[in-house]
Amino acid sequence: MKKTKWLIYTVLIGLIPFLIRSFIALFDKTGTIEYWLNETDFIILGLVLNLTNINELEDKDFDDKIWKTRNIGFSVISIALFSAILAIVTFSDFKTNTDLDKTVVKACSIALAMVSFLFSYSIYNRLNKISQ
C-alpha cells in the first residue's frame, strides 16, 4: 500500500509540471520537443522525490540506522545537486547570450530524475516490505 500511495501522492504530484506542459503541447502546433521536455519539470520531479524520501525516513525508527542515514544523506546531496542545476537553468533564462548547452542540462536533468525515481522506489519498496 505504501508504494501505491507513493506513486499517487508523490510521483504524480512531482509530474504535474510535465503533465501540464504535455497537455499544452497537445494544442500548440508550434510546440517543439525542446518545449515539451523541459529540464525544469524534471528538476522539480527530482526535488519532490528526494524531499519525500527525507520526510518519510526522518520520523521512523529502523533497526538498520546506517541504511537510514545513507539514504537521507543521498537525498540531501541530490537536493543540493538539483538546486544547483535549477539555479543554472534559471540564470541562463535571464541571460540571452550564455554558453550553456541546454541539451546537456536537459539530458542530465532527465537522467538524474530517473535515478531519483529508482532510488525513491527502492526506499518505498523496502518500507512496503517492512510494513507487511
mmCIF file of C-alpha atoms in Angstrom, residues 14-81:
data_model
loop_
_atom_site.group_PDB
_atom_site.id
_atom_site.type_symbol
_atom_site.label_atom_id
_atom_site.label_comp_id
_atom_site.label_asym_id
_atom_site.label_seq_id
_atom_site.Cartn_x
_atom_site.Cartn_y
_atom_site.Cartn_z
ATOM 1 C CA GLY A 14 6.058 15.706 -8.982
ATOM 2 C CA LEU A 15 4.991 15.151 -12.584
ATOM 3 C CA ILE A 16 2.323 17.890 -12.564
ATOM 4 C CA PRO A 17 4.519 20.473 -14.375
ATOM 5 C CA PHE A 18 5.405 17.881 -17.042
ATOM 6 C CA LEU A 19 1.774 16.772 -17.393
ATOM 7 C CA ILE A 20 0.563 20.366 -17.753
ATOM 8 C CA ARG A 21 3.263 21.076 -20.347
ATOM 9 C CA SER A 22 2.247 17.897 -22.198
ATOM 10 C CA PHE A 23 -1.387 18.990 -22.166
ATOM 11 C CA ILE A 24 -0.430 22.395 -23.550
ATOM 12 C CA ALA A 25 1.755 20.772 -26.211
ATOM 13 C CA LEU A 26 -1.264 18.802 -27.463
ATOM 14 C CA PHE A 27 -2.938 22.030 -28.535
ATOM 15 C CA ASP A 28 0.082 24.087 -29.538
ATOM 16 C CA LYS A 29 1.022 23.322 -33.121
ATOM 17 C CA THR A 30 4.214 25.393 -32.852
ATOM 18 C CA GLY A 31 5.492 23.463 -29.820
ATOM 19 C CA THR A 32 8.748 21.564 -30.185
ATOM 20 C CA ILE A 33 10.327 18.658 -28.356
ATOM 21 C CA GLU A 34 12.514 21.194 -26.544
ATOM 22 C CA TYR A 35 9.394 22.826 -25.159
ATOM 23 C CA TRP A 36 7.756 19.547 -24.216
ATOM 24 C CA LEU A 37 10.808 18.037 -22.492
ATOM 25 C CA ASN A 38 11.737 20.924 -20.240
ATOM 26 C CA GLU A 39 14.611 20.433 -17.803
ATOM 27 C CA THR A 40 12.860 22.391 -15.053
ATOM 28 C CA ASP A 41 9.987 19.897 -14.944
ATOM 29 C CA PHE A 42 12.392 17.027 -14.313
ATOM 30 C CA ILE A 43 14.330 19.019 -11.735
ATOM 31 C CA ILE A 44 11.085 19.607 -9.836
ATOM 32 C CA LEU A 45 10.290 15.879 -10.004
ATOM 33 C CA GLY A 46 13.712 15.067 -8.554
ATOM 34 C CA LEU A 47 13.302 17.623 -5.783
ATOM 35 C CA VAL A 48 9.856 16.294 -4.838
ATOM 36 C CA LEU A 49 11.059 12.678 -4.793
ATOM 37 C CA ASN A 50 14.092 13.414 -2.619
ATOM 38 C CA LEU A 51 12.207 15.672 -0.211
ATOM 39 C CA THR A 52 9.631 12.921 0.215
ATOM 40 C CA ASN A 53 12.391 10.400 0.930
ATOM 41 C CA ILE A 54 13.737 12.565 3.729
ATOM 42 C CA ASN A 55 10.274 13.217 5.126
ATOM 43 C CA GLU A 56 9.377 9.530 5.113
ATOM 44 C CA LEU A 57 12.625 8.320 6.668
ATOM 45 C CA GLU A 58 13.199 11.064 9.228
ATOM 46 C CA ASP A 59 10.422 10.213 11.663
ATOM 47 C CA LYS A 60 10.775 6.438 11.599
ATOM 48 C CA ASP A 61 12.980 4.211 13.716
ATOM 49 C CA PHE A 62 14.817 1.459 11.856
ATOM 50 C CA ASP A 63 16.957 -1.405 13.044
ATOM 51 C CA ASP A 64 19.457 -0.507 10.334
ATOM 52 C CA LYS A 65 20.297 3.092 11.253
ATOM 53 C CA ILE A 66 23.187 3.191 8.765
ATOM 54 C CA TRP A 67 20.749 2.467 5.902
ATOM 55 C CA LYS A 68 18.525 5.329 7.064
ATOM 56 C CA THR A 69 21.458 7.745 7.366
ATOM 57 C CA ARG A 70 22.859 6.831 3.938
ATOM 58 C CA ASN A 71 19.514 7.275 2.233
ATOM 59 C CA ILE A 72 18.825 10.621 3.888
ATOM 60 C CA GLY A 73 22.368 11.722 3.038
ATOM 61 C CA PHE A 74 21.986 10.710 -0.600
ATOM 62 C CA SER A 75 18.689 12.590 -0.776
ATOM 63 C CA VAL A 76 20.256 15.730 0.721
ATOM 64 C CA ILE A 77 23.110 15.585 -1.805
ATOM 65 C CA SER A 78 20.594 15.050 -4.603
ATOM 66 C CA ILE A 79 18.557 18.051 -3.475
ATOM 67 C CA ALA A 80 21.700 20.201 -3.491
ATOM 68 C CA LEU A 81 22.557 18.962 -6.994
#
